[in-house]
Tab-separated table of C-alpha atoms in Angstrom:
chain	number	residue	atom	x	y	z
O	266	MET	CA	30.309	-27.664	21.988
O	267	ARG	CA	26.915	-27.085	21.014
O	268	TYR	CA	25.952	-28.230	17.336
O	269	GLY	CA	22.968	-25.738	15.391
O	270	ALA	CA	21.802	-27.432	12.223
O	271	VAL	CA	19.265	-25.496	9.956
O	272	GLU	CA	16.968	-27.084	7.611
O	273	ALA	CA	14.541	-24.680	5.090
O	274	VAL	CA	12.479	-23.726	2.307
O	275	HIS	CA	12.291	-24.891	-1.180
O	276	GLY	CA	13.190	-28.416	-1.149
O	277	ILE	CA	16.789	-27.045	-0.543
O	278	SER	CA	18.611	-28.452	2.487
O	279	PHE	CA	21.723	-26.950	4.648
O	280	THR	CA	23.078	-26.916	7.719
O	281	ALA	CA	24.944	-24.340	9.817
O	282	GLU	CA	27.425	-25.751	12.078
O	283	ALA	CA	27.873	-24.171	15.754
O	284	GLY	CA	30.670	-21.598	16.106
O	285	ALA	CA	31.347	-21.083	12.027
O	286	VAL	CA	30.013	-19.028	9.989
O	287	THR	CA	28.121	-20.043	6.724
O	288	ALA	CA	27.117	-18.461	3.690
O	289	LEU	CA	24.362	-18.473	1.343
O	290	ILE	CA	25.632	-16.734	-2.231
O	291	GLY	CA	23.564	-16.275	-5.141
O	292	ALA	CA	22.160	-13.644	-7.282
O	293	ASN	CA	19.339	-11.553	-6.756
O	294	GLY	CA	16.090	-13.477	-6.587
O	295	ALA	CA	17.984	-16.754	-6.141
O	296	GLY	CA	16.011	-17.283	-2.724
O	297	LYS	CA	18.580	-16.336	0.059
O	298	SER	CA	16.261	-13.942	1.615
O	299	SER	CA	12.946	-16.139	1.367
O	300	THR	CA	15.183	-18.707	3.441
O	301	LEU	CA	16.298	-16.630	5.940
O	302	ALA	CA	13.114	-14.981	6.124
O	303	ALA	CA	11.444	-18.677	6.571
O	304	ILE	CA	13.821	-19.571	9.208
O	305	SER	CA	12.848	-16.594	11.495
O	306	GLY	CA	9.113	-17.355	10.994
O	307	LEU	CA	8.342	-14.453	9.074
O	308	VAL	CA	6.636	-15.931	6.165
O	309	PRO	CA	4.887	-19.098	6.236
O	310	ALA	CA	6.914	-22.313	4.923
O	311	THR	CA	6.133	-25.731	4.653
O	312	GLY	CA	9.991	-26.664	5.313
O	313	HIS	CA	11.567	-28.000	8.545
O	314	VAL	CA	13.678	-26.089	10.910
O	315	ALA	CA	15.981	-27.530	13.353
O	316	PHE	CA	18.207	-26.109	15.938
O	317	GLU	CA	19.709	-27.453	18.501
O	318	GLY	CA	17.728	-30.612	18.450
O	319	ARG	CA	14.485	-28.659	18.726
O	320	ASP	CA	11.928	-28.740	16.045
O	321	LEU	CA	11.133	-24.779	15.103
O	322	SER	CA	9.190	-25.261	12.098
O	323	GLY	CA	5.838	-23.326	12.499
O	324	SER	CA	6.918	-21.145	15.434
O	325	ALA	CA	6.040	-17.607	15.883
O	326	PRO	CA	8.664	-15.466	15.421
O	327	HIS	CA	9.174	-14.266	18.909
O	328	ALA	CA	9.565	-17.730	19.875
O	329	ILE	CA	12.128	-18.459	17.136
O	330	VAL	CA	14.425	-15.326	18.620
O	331	ARG	CA	13.538	-16.521	22.327
O	332	ALA	CA	15.100	-20.111	21.108
O	333	GLY	CA	18.229	-18.037	19.854
O	334	ILE	CA	18.164	-17.510	16.211
O	335	VAL	CA	18.100	-13.563	15.717
O	336	GLN	CA	18.116	-11.874	12.352
O	337	VAL	CA	19.662	-8.724	11.473
O	338	PRO	CA	17.454	-8.063	8.066
O	339	GLU	CA	17.888	-6.852	4.667
O	340	GLY	CA	17.085	-3.033	4.644
O	341	ARG	CA	18.189	-3.372	8.352
O	342	GLU	CA	14.535	-2.653	9.492
O	343	ILE	CA	15.590	-0.098	12.181
O	344	LEU	CA	12.924	2.079	13.922
O	345	ALA	CA	13.232	5.135	12.483
O	346	ARG	CA	11.453	7.518	14.977
O	347	MET	CA	12.326	5.541	18.117
O	348	SER	CA	15.626	6.727	19.460
O	349	VAL	CA	19.342	4.291	19.006
O	350	GLU	CA	18.971	3.667	22.877
O	351	GLU	CA	15.288	2.614	22.386
O	352	ASN	CA	16.337	0.559	19.462
O	353	LEU	CA	19.227	-1.241	21.006
O	354	LEU	CA	16.410	-1.955	24.220
O	355	LEU	CA	13.877	-3.479	22.120
O	356	GLY	CA	16.635	-5.989	20.902
O	357	LEU	CA	17.842	-6.540	24.904
O	358	ARG	CA	17.223	-9.724	26.271
O	359	GLY	CA	18.400	-9.775	29.932
O	360	SER	CA	20.505	-7.060	32.101
O	361	ARG	CA	20.613	-3.442	30.766
O	362	ASP	CA	24.528	-3.108	31.479
O	363	ALA	CA	24.740	-5.168	28.063
O	364	VAL	CA	23.632	-1.694	26.212
O	365	HIS	CA	27.027	-0.506	27.765
O	366	GLY	CA	28.603	-3.264	26.285
O	367	ALA	CA	27.071	-2.557	22.868
O	368	TYR	CA	28.149	1.112	23.182
O	369	GLU	CA	32.066	0.287	23.951
O	370	ARG	CA	32.061	-1.833	20.977
O	371	PHE	CA	30.250	0.683	18.445
O	372	PRO	CA	31.216	4.287	20.159
O	373	ILE	CA	29.464	6.009	17.104
O	374	LEU	CA	26.028	4.397	18.462
O	375	ALA	CA	27.080	6.041	22.051
O	376	GLU	CA	27.560	9.264	20.533
O	377	ARG	CA	24.012	9.198	19.065
O	378	ARG	CA	22.143	7.177	21.699
O	379	ALA	CA	19.553	10.093	22.110
O	380	LEU	CA	18.693	10.358	18.307
O	381	ALA	CA	16.105	9.084	16.430
O	382	ALA	CA	17.722	6.456	14.609
O	383	GLY	CA	16.163	7.166	11.086
O	384	ASN	CA	19.059	10.203	10.860
O	385	LEU	CA	21.622	7.797	11.249
O	386	SER	CA	23.642	7.096	8.039
O	387	GLY	CA	23.374	3.936	6.153
O	388	GLY	CA	26.396	2.095	7.797
O	389	GLU	CA	25.601	3.652	11.251
O	390	GLN	CA	22.112	2.080	11.103
O	391	GLN	CA	23.432	-1.369	10.073
O	392	MET	CA	25.978	-0.955	13.018
O	393	LEU	CA	22.593	-0.755	15.242
O	394	ALA	CA	20.743	-3.205	13.623
O	395	ILE	CA	23.900	-5.430	14.457
O	396	ALA	CA	24.436	-4.658	18.041
O	397	ARG	CA	20.798	-5.164	18.318
O	398	ALA	CA	20.689	-8.146	17.337
O	399	LEU	CA	23.632	-9.123	19.231
O	400	LEU	CA	22.122	-7.816	22.410
O	401	ALA	CA	19.133	-10.841	22.114
O	402	ARG	CA	22.041	-13.277	22.727
O	403	PRO	CA	21.897	-14.978	19.666
O	404	ARG	CA	23.289	-18.456	19.445
O	405	LEU	CA	22.723	-18.368	15.760
O	406	LEU	CA	22.979	-14.788	13.754
O	407	LEU	CA	21.379	-14.566	10.340
O	408	LEU	CA	22.586	-11.827	8.450
O	409	ASP	CA	20.541	-10.803	5.166
O	410	GLU	CA	22.570	-8.562	3.026
O	411	PRO	CA	24.551	-6.602	5.418
O	412	SER	CA	26.595	-4.853	3.138
O	413	LEU	CA	23.508	-4.258	0.561
O	414	GLY	CA	23.564	-0.417	-0.212
O	415	LEU	CA	26.620	1.020	1.862
O	416	ALA	CA	29.645	2.863	0.826
O	417	PRO	CA	32.740	0.535	0.108
O	418	LYS	CA	34.322	1.875	2.905
O	419	MET	CA	31.399	0.863	4.941
O	420	VAL	CA	31.231	-2.263	3.611
O	421	ALA	CA	34.736	-3.036	4.717
O	422	ALA	CA	33.973	-1.958	7.974
O	423	VAL	CA	30.650	-4.234	8.236
O	424	PHE	CA	32.879	-7.229	7.151
O	425	GLU	CA	35.439	-6.383	9.723
O	426	ILE	CA	32.808	-5.989	12.447
O	427	LEU	CA	31.968	-9.783	11.180
O	428	ALA	CA	35.306	-11.237	11.170
O	429	ASP	CA	35.338	-10.250	14.973
O	430	LEU	CA	32.150	-11.602	15.910
O	431	LYS	CA	33.339	-14.983	14.146
O	432	ARG	CA	36.929	-14.702	16.450
O	433	GLN	CA	34.579	-14.468	19.344
O	434	GLY	CA	32.743	-17.992	18.244
O	435	VAL	CA	29.054	-16.463	17.129
O	436	THR	CA	27.466	-18.901	14.979
O	437	MET	CA	26.199	-16.790	11.592
O	438	LEU	CA	24.233	-17.823	8.776
O	439	LEU	CA	25.449	-14.923	6.186
O	440	VAL	CA	23.214	-14.188	2.814
O	441	GLU	CA	25.415	-11.599	1.037
O	442	GLN	CA	25.404	-10.648	-2.965
O	443	ASN	CA	29.081	-9.466	-2.202
O	444	ALA	CA	30.042	-13.262	-2.491
O	445	LEU	CA	33.923	-12.394	-2.985
O	446	ARG	CA	34.039	-11.101	1.055
O	447	ALA	CA	31.310	-13.650	1.786
O	448	LEU	CA	33.376	-16.691	1.116
O	449	ARG	CA	36.517	-14.645	2.378
O	450	LEU	CA	34.913	-15.067	5.939
O	451	ALA	CA	32.774	-17.882	5.714
O	452	ASP	CA	34.049	-21.885	7.071
O	453	ARG	CA	31.116	-23.394	4.569
O	454	ALA	CA	29.306	-21.777	1.757
O	455	TYR	CA	26.159	-23.038	-0.466
O	456	VAL	CA	25.837	-21.392	-3.955
O	457	LEU	CA	21.872	-21.134	-4.458
O	458	ASP	CA	20.235	-20.529	-7.854
O	459	LEU	CA	16.614	-20.098	-8.659
O	460	GLY	CA	15.558	-21.750	-5.307
O	461	ARG	CA	18.113	-24.750	-5.714
O	462	ILE	CA	21.591	-25.243	-4.056
O	463	THR	CA	23.813	-26.115	-6.646
O	464	MET	CA	27.195	-26.161	-5.042
O	465	SER	CA	28.647	-26.402	-1.739
O	466	GLY	CA	32.080	-26.655	-0.124
O	467	THR	CA	34.680	-24.751	2.383
O	468	GLY	CA	34.654	-20.742	1.613
O	469	GLU	CA	38.099	-21.377	0.621
O	470	ALA	CA	37.124	-23.992	-2.062
O	471	LEU	CA	34.816	-22.553	-3.573
O	472	LEU	CA	36.658	-18.968	-3.871
O	473	HIS	CA	39.055	-20.835	-6.124
O	474	ASP	CA	36.223	-22.843	-7.835
O	475	GLU	CA	36.359	-21.683	-11.739
O	476	ALA	CA	32.676	-21.999	-12.165
O	477	VAL	CA	31.707	-19.507	-9.148
O	478	ALA	CA	34.778	-17.108	-9.866
O	479	ARG	CA	32.843	-16.811	-13.380
O	480	THR	CA	29.401	-16.868	-12.231
O	481	TYR	CA	29.764	-14.790	-8.623
O	482	LEU	CA	32.854	-13.152	-8.707
O	483	GLY	CA	32.787	-11.303	-11.965
O	484	GLY	CA	36.158	-12.870	-13.068
N	152	MET	CA	-17.987	32.447	31.352
N	153	PHE	CA	-16.020	30.449	33.991
N	154	GLU	CA	-18.662	27.869	34.076
N	155	GLN	CA	-18.671	27.740	30.524
N	156	LEU	CA	-15.086	26.946	30.434
N	157	TYR	CA	-15.406	24.798	33.199
N	158	ASN	CA	-17.631	22.430	31.517
N	159	ALA	CA	-15.816	22.591	28.283
N	160	ILE	CA	-12.666	21.111	29.981
N	161	PHE	CA	-14.681	18.491	31.683
N	162	ILE	CA	-16.302	17.503	28.145
N	163	GLY	CA	-12.820	17.629	26.627
N	164	SER	CA	-11.733	15.442	29.220
N	165	ILE	CA	-14.250	12.753	28.411
N	166	TYR	CA	-13.806	13.407	24.694
N	167	ALA	CA	-9.586	12.760	25.282
N	168	LEU	CA	-10.405	9.535	27.190
N	169	PHE	CA	-12.352	8.398	24.767
N	170	ALA	CA	-10.467	9.567	21.679
N	171	VAL	CA	-6.871	8.465	22.966
N	172	GLY	CA	-7.701	4.821	23.060
N	173	PHE	CA	-9.419	5.094	19.481
N	174	ALA	CA	-6.255	6.863	18.485
N	175	LEU	CA	-4.093	4.087	20.156
N	176	VAL	CA	-5.621	1.332	18.313
N	177	PHE	CA	-5.559	3.192	15.036
N	178	SER	CA	-1.583	3.765	15.683
N	179	VAL	CA	-0.648	0.264	16.037
N	180	LEU	CA	-3.081	-1.379	13.501
N	181	ASP	CA	-3.934	1.043	11.519
N	182	ILE	CA	-7.883	0.396	12.073
N	183	LEU	CA	-11.013	2.602	13.066
N	184	ASN	CA	-12.241	0.218	15.819
N	185	LEU	CA	-15.820	0.952	15.224
N	186	ALA	CA	-16.787	-1.131	18.462
N	187	HIS	CA	-15.359	1.722	20.443
N	188	PRO	CA	-18.353	3.333	21.480
N	189	THR	CA	-20.107	0.283	22.534
N	190	VAL	CA	-17.232	-0.290	24.908
N	191	PHE	CA	-17.812	3.080	26.058
N	192	MET	CA	-21.539	2.258	26.775
N	193	LEU	CA	-20.545	-0.763	28.062
N	194	GLY	CA	-18.361	1.117	30.875
N	195	ALA	CA	-21.242	2.979	31.930
N	196	PHE	CA	-23.419	-0.512	32.025
N	197	ALA	CA	-20.941	-2.432	34.003
N	198	ALA	CA	-20.618	0.097	36.480
N	199	LEU	CA	-24.515	0.188	36.572
N	200	PHE	CA	-24.344	-3.612	37.261
N	201	ALA	CA	-21.551	-3.425	39.881
N	202	ILE	CA	-23.934	-0.591	41.984
N	203	ALA	CA	-27.333	-1.768	41.180
N	204	THR	CA	-27.119	-5.644	41.105
N	205	LEU	CA	-23.771	-6.326	43.364
N	206	GLY	CA	-24.388	-3.528	45.756
N	207	LEU	CA	-21.208	-2.299	45.561
N	208	PRO	CA	-19.882	1.835	46.174
N	209	TRP	CA	-19.241	4.263	43.442
N	210	TRP	CA	-15.243	4.265	43.852
N	211	LEU	CA	-15.386	0.181	43.450
N	212	ALA	CA	-17.603	0.302	40.211
N	213	VAL	CA	-15.059	2.345	38.567
N	214	PRO	CA	-12.006	0.168	38.598
N	215	ILE	CA	-14.060	-2.890	38.026
N	216	ALA	CA	-15.595	-1.042	34.883
N	217	PHE	CA	-11.877	-0.412	33.683
N	218	VAL	CA	-11.073	-4.024	34.037
N	219	ALA	CA	-14.144	-5.302	32.369
N	220	THR	CA	-14.217	-3.228	29.469
N	221	GLY	CA	-10.506	-3.730	29.131
N	222	LEU	CA	-11.047	-7.303	28.903
N	223	PHE	CA	-13.805	-7.056	26.828
N	224	GLY	CA	-11.402	-5.035	24.615
N	225	ILE	CA	-9.404	-8.277	24.259
N	226	LEU	CA	-12.367	-10.401	23.508
N	227	LEU	CA	-13.129	-7.919	21.034
N	228	ASP	CA	-9.717	-8.300	19.236
N	229	ARG	CA	-9.952	-12.346	19.363
N	230	ILE	CA	-13.310	-11.908	17.747
N	231	ALA	CA	-13.668	-9.324	15.152
N	232	PHE	CA	-9.854	-8.382	14.363
N	233	ALA	CA	-7.227	-11.382	14.821
N	234	PRO	CA	-8.895	-13.861	12.350
N	235	LEU	CA	-8.701	-11.085	9.983
N	236	ARG	CA	-5.178	-10.158	10.608
N	237	ARG	CA	-4.054	-13.748	10.490
N	238	ARG	CA	-5.799	-13.571	6.625
N	239	GLY	CA	-4.010	-10.274	5.900
N	240	ALA	CA	-7.614	-8.835	5.070
N	241	PRO	CA	-7.526	-4.885	4.252
N	242	PRO	CA	-8.547	-2.711	7.060
N	243	LEU	CA	-12.086	-1.947	6.049
N	244	SER	CA	-13.286	-5.349	6.447
N	245	ALA	CA	-11.775	-4.533	9.971
N	246	MET	CA	-14.141	-1.592	10.511
N	247	ILE	CA	-17.479	-3.491	9.365
N	248	SER	CA	-16.825	-6.856	11.788
N	249	SER	CA	-16.455	-4.157	14.753
N	250	LEU	CA	-19.376	-2.782	13.274
N	251	ALA	CA	-21.246	-6.381	13.691
N	252	VAL	CA	-20.023	-6.727	17.078
N	253	THR	CA	-21.258	-2.983	18.095
N	254	LEU	CA	-24.910	-4.024	16.785
N	255	ALA	CA	-24.751	-7.477	18.529
N	256	VAL	CA	-23.965	-6.149	21.975
N	257	VAL	CA	-26.170	-2.893	21.737
N	258	ARG	CA	-29.056	-5.573	21.495
N	259	VAL	CA	-27.742	-7.790	24.360
N	260	VAL	CA	-27.911	-4.787	26.887
N	261	GLU	CA	-31.115	-3.578	25.736
N	262	LEU	CA	-32.473	-6.913	26.324
N	263	ARG	CA	-31.260	-6.828	29.487
N	264	TYR	CA	-31.766	-2.836	30.335
N	265	GLY	CA	-34.218	-1.922	27.608
N	266	GLY	CA	-33.075	0.868	24.926
N	267	ASP	CA	-34.440	4.042	27.286
N	268	PHE	CA	-32.306	6.148	29.441
N	269	ILE	CA	-31.795	4.904	32.886
N	270	THR	CA	-30.292	6.413	36.233
N	271	PHE	CA	-28.505	4.836	38.668
N	272	PRO	CA	-30.041	4.218	41.963
N	273	ALA	CA	-30.672	7.524	44.004
N	274	GLY	CA	-27.860	8.310	46.410
N	275	THR	CA	-25.201	5.660	44.818
N	276	VAL	CA	-23.715	7.899	42.712
N	277	PRO	CA	-21.491	10.884	44.272
N	278	SER	CA	-23.030	14.310	43.921
N	279	PHE	CA	-21.847	17.728	45.042
N	280	LEU	CA	-21.525	21.341	44.348
N	281	ILE	CA	-18.771	23.645	44.967
N	282	HIS	CA	-18.578	27.747	45.194
N	283	VAL	CA	-16.339	29.232	43.542
N	284	GLY	CA	-16.271	33.357	43.503
N	285	GLY	CA	-19.858	33.920	42.199
N	286	ALA	CA	-19.909	30.080	40.670
N	287	THR	CA	-21.592	27.041	41.546
N	288	LEU	CA	-20.049	24.044	40.086
N	289	GLU	CA	-20.658	20.478	40.112
N	290	GLY	CA	-17.716	18.934	41.885
N	291	VAL	CA	-17.756	15.475	40.407
N	292	ARG	CA	-16.977	17.160	37.130
N	293	LEU	CA	-13.668	18.624	38.934
N	294	ALA	CA	-12.902	14.980	40.263
N	295	ILE	CA	-13.379	13.723	36.665
N	296	ILE	CA	-11.268	16.224	35.004
N	297	GLY	CA	-8.146	15.734	37.635
N	298	LEU	CA	-8.445	11.880	36.906
N	299	SER	CA	-7.975	12.293	33.009
N	300	ILE	CA	-5.443	14.308	33.362
N	301	ALA	CA	-3.930	11.849	35.741
N	302	LEU	CA	-4.696	9.062	33.676
N	303	MET	CA	-3.191	10.551	30.256
N	304	LEU	CA	0.066	11.036	32.462
N	305	VAL	CA	0.115	7.272	33.255
N	306	LEU	CA	-0.794	6.452	29.592
N	307	THR	CA	2.226	9.139	28.276
N	308	TYR	CA	4.628	7.227	30.843
N	309	LEU	CA	3.698	3.903	30.040
N	310	VAL	CA	3.585	4.075	26.081
N	311	ARG	CA	7.210	6.712	26.282
N	312	GLY	CA	8.910	5.064	29.436
N	313	THR	CA	8.239	1.232	29.907
N	314	ALA	CA	9.448	-1.738	28.218
N	315	LEU	CA	5.510	-2.494	27.103
N	316	GLY	CA	4.819	1.206	25.666
N	317	ARG	CA	8.235	0.599	23.684
N	318	GLU	CA	6.810	-2.578	21.917
N	319	ILE	CA	3.643	-1.144	21.453
N	320	ARG	CA	5.079	2.125	19.421
N	321	ALA	CA	7.643	-0.540	17.594
N	322	LEU	CA	4.944	-2.321	16.303
N	323	ALA	CA	2.911	0.716	15.495
N	324	GLU	CA	5.943	2.159	13.480
N	325	ASN	CA	6.984	-0.850	11.781
N	326	PRO	CA	5.499	-4.228	12.312
N	327	ARG	CA	7.627	-6.308	10.290
N	328	ALA	CA	10.839	-5.069	12.569
N	329	ALA	CA	8.616	-5.682	15.438
N	330	ARG	CA	8.667	-9.247	14.788
N	331	ILE	CA	12.220	-9.635	13.775
N	332	LEU	CA	13.117	-8.191	17.023
N	333	GLY	CA	11.314	-11.041	19.065
N	334	ILE	CA	8.305	-8.815	20.204
N	335	ASP	CA	5.641	-11.332	20.994
N	336	VAL	CA	2.836	-9.170	18.514
N	337	GLU	CA	0.023	-10.668	19.480
N	338	ARG	CA	0.793	-9.967	23.221
N	339	ALA	CA	1.182	-6.148	22.321
N	340	ILE	CA	-1.885	-6.051	20.529
N	341	ALA	CA	-3.861	-7.247	23.723
N	342	ALA	CA	-2.022	-5.034	25.557
N	343	THR	CA	-2.693	-2.168	23.259
N	344	PHE	CA	-6.728	-3.165	23.033
N	345	PHE	CA	-6.903	-3.410	26.948
N	346	ILE	CA	-5.473	-0.243	27.712
N	347	SER	CA	-7.849	1.460	24.678
N	348	SER	CA	-10.917	-0.213	25.626
N	349	GLY	CA	-10.427	0.447	29.853
N	350	LEU	CA	-10.251	4.018	28.871
N	351	GLY	CA	-13.023	4.134	26.525
N	352	GLY	CA	-15.171	2.338	29.462
N	353	LEU	CA	-13.806	4.356	31.882
N	354	ALA	CA	-15.227	7.710	29.954
N	355	GLY	CA	-18.322	5.782	29.750
N	356	VAL	CA	-18.539	5.310	33.306
N	357	LEU	CA	-17.400	9.014	34.266
N	358	LEU	CA	-20.344	10.803	31.797
N	359	ALA	CA	-22.854	8.491	32.990
N	360	PHE	CA	-21.702	9.444	36.941
N	361	ALA	CA	-21.675	12.981	35.534
N	362	TYR	CA	-25.070	12.996	33.978
N	363	ASN	CA	-26.720	10.663	36.171
N	364	SER	CA	-27.960	9.073	32.883
N	365	LEU	CA	-27.042	6.075	30.734
N	366	ASP	CA	-28.536	4.238	27.882
N	367	SER	CA	-27.302	1.649	25.432
N	368	ARG	CA	-26.991	4.142	22.517
N	369	MET	CA	-24.998	6.659	24.287
N	370	GLY	CA	-21.889	5.882	22.767
N	371	LEU	CA	-22.982	6.867	19.150
N	372	PRO	CA	-22.262	10.667	19.646
N	373	LEU	CA	-18.647	10.142	20.762
N	374	GLU	CA	-17.707	8.287	17.767
N	375	LEU	CA	-18.308	10.966	14.948
N	376	ARG	CA	-16.311	13.325	17.689
N	377	ALA	CA	-13.543	10.718	18.212
N	378	PHE	CA	-13.091	10.808	14.415
N	379	THR	CA	-13.085	14.199	14.271
N	380	VAL	CA	-10.804	14.569	17.507
N	381	MET	CA	-8.190	12.083	15.898
N	382	VAL	CA	-8.047	14.260	12.366
N	383	VAL	CA	-7.720	17.203	14.164
N	384	GLY	CA	-5.045	16.040	16.171
N	385	GLY	CA	-3.103	13.898	13.517
N	386	MET	CA	-4.293	10.565	12.923
N	387	GLY	CA	-2.940	8.027	15.486
N	388	SER	CA	-0.807	10.493	17.386
N	389	LEU	CA	-1.885	10.492	20.961
N	390	PRO	CA	-0.716	14.158	22.268
N	391	GLY	CA	-3.112	15.202	19.254
N	392	ALA	CA	-5.836	13.327	20.171
N	393	VAL	CA	-5.760	14.737	23.537
N	394	ILE	CA	-5.445	18.125	22.125
N	395	GLY	CA	-7.981	17.793	19.699
N	396	ALA	CA	-10.362	16.741	22.323
N	397	TYR	CA	-9.931	19.474	24.390
N	398	LEU	CA	-10.453	22.025	21.264
N	399	LEU	CA	-13.260	20.347	20.316
N	400	GLY	CA	-14.741	20.846	23.853
N	401	LEU	CA	-13.785	24.246	24.036
N	402	GLY	CA	-15.408	24.723	20.652
N	403	GLU	CA	-18.861	23.167	21.135
N	404	VAL	CA	-19.313	24.838	24.404
N	405	ALA	CA	-18.264	28.004	22.456
N	406	SER	CA	-20.857	27.160	19.776
N	407	LEU	CA	-23.498	26.536	22.599
N	408	VAL	CA	-23.129	29.799	23.886
N	409	TYR	CA	-22.879	31.842	20.762
N	410	LEU	CA	-25.045	29.710	18.195
N	411	PRO	CA	-27.851	28.025	18.101
N	412	ALA	CA	-27.929	24.704	20.091
N	413	GLU	CA	-28.920	22.713	16.790
N	414	LEU	CA	-25.902	23.722	15.318
N	415	ARG	CA	-23.683	21.710	18.218
N	416	ASP	CA	-23.352	18.702	15.649
N	417	ALA	CA	-22.469	20.878	12.891
N	418	PHE	CA	-19.454	22.471	14.384
N	419	ALA	CA	-17.725	19.330	14.799
N	420	PHE	CA	-17.889	18.974	10.990
N	421	GLY	CA	-16.979	22.319	10.536
N	422	LEU	CA	-13.985	21.754	12.892
N	423	LEU	CA	-12.520	18.598	10.856
N	424	PHE	CA	-13.650	20.513	7.568
N	425	LEU	CA	-11.600	23.599	8.471
N	426	VAL	CA	-8.424	21.663	9.670
N	427	LEU	CA	-8.283	19.282	6.435
N	428	ILE	CA	-8.365	22.406	4.560
N	429	ALA	CA	-5.479	24.047	6.348
N	430	ARG	CA	-3.599	21.099	7.602
N	431	PRO	CA	-4.672	17.839	6.190
N	432	GLN	CA	-2.099	16.154	8.086
N	433	GLY	CA	-3.911	17.071	11.512
N	434	LEU	CA	-2.249	19.378	14.095
N	435	LEU	CA	0.370	17.170	15.304
N	436	GLY	CA	0.470	14.620	12.743
N	437	GLN	CA	3.508	13.444	10.315
N	438	ARG	CA	3.603	14.711	6.695
N	439	PRO	CA	2.488	11.076	4.576
N	440	ALA	CA	6.036	11.401	3.380
N	441	ASP	CA	7.492	11.122	6.802
N	442	ARG	CA	5.323	8.078	7.618
N	443	ILE	CA	6.602	6.253	4.703
């Protein structure tokens, strides 16, 4: 069993365990997205990132992806003018056969493979972003607000995919405003408030915590 | 008339080779590389060095000039652009630093070769005539047209059909997405500069061969033309740059036939002006709204 540990930014420190889903929840501007950006090397950070016994602090983004940390970014960041298939190929590490695997998992992408990705609906673009990240064979998948801006039906579909990935043992670090769904999925969760971790525990425990319910679950 | 058309396609091919490199760097990095005319000149001088100093045949001088200017392009990026990129400097700074490289390199070339027109040693540059019907044409120009078109097909394949081209296009469209996807951005930029400068240098050698003449400032007239071609074709569009280059070549030759020679440069400006009025985004450019 591998053990993946992540520590990052702003004096906060947390760990994402291999094979588990870790969630960061908190209000807008709590520092969740900056944390993921720092782990991926997209913004300069003074923090410390250790992954599978390697120190990745200060590494270039492509070195971090090669080390196995792959991000599904907020806003999806698909390449709108390139085709669906080209988007997938850009994520691909290793054999091209894996693209067929992605089409089996996401049949809608197979249907639209030749279409410019900008023509996909928001939900389809999110599927594309997830499929593209999986093709990079992540050993830690970072997900930044995967449900943001999607219709309720698509939100459910995206979380179904994530639950499926969890069953397959994909290690995930999830940043999500939809705290209810995030906590239901997570093995472990941290509550971030104004750049500090104010609470942590199993997803189940936080789900039933009164303070969390009041602030983040709209209870 | 046929000879005029032939010359128009010839000069259009030179403009196209020059302008696609200019447009490629613009599309990927959003900067105008004002050292591109210098790379053009360096290509011609690299060939002169290979032929006159090293004693190599012209057909070896051509690939040598391509590789030498391609490598110079990578160096240019490391010196003039990469430090600014790391600091997030605005595109205007990049224009100024590329202008500085231009001035320095032109001086260095003048130290060795002087500032006057020079020719290749007698008999080292291919020259032959072909007869088509009643017209007598310079054969080298036909070879240059053929080579240019072949190179643009290769470039199209490289950009559209290879993994490197996909990475370069991704970087051009969305640098943040490119980094998230794990593209080695600096490597893709180096490749972009190698291709861009190699083609620019090649255009320089080919023009110097065709006229058997080179000088340290031979790139300067190309600057305004490359800019015109890029605006006419659509900023950063490679097929647009090629179409714009041939249109400019045709227009210039037509203006020589129908207008006084002094108006040749005015024609480029005039074309630029007309396109900006009728179609501000260029022939193949996207509307600003589409780019965002």
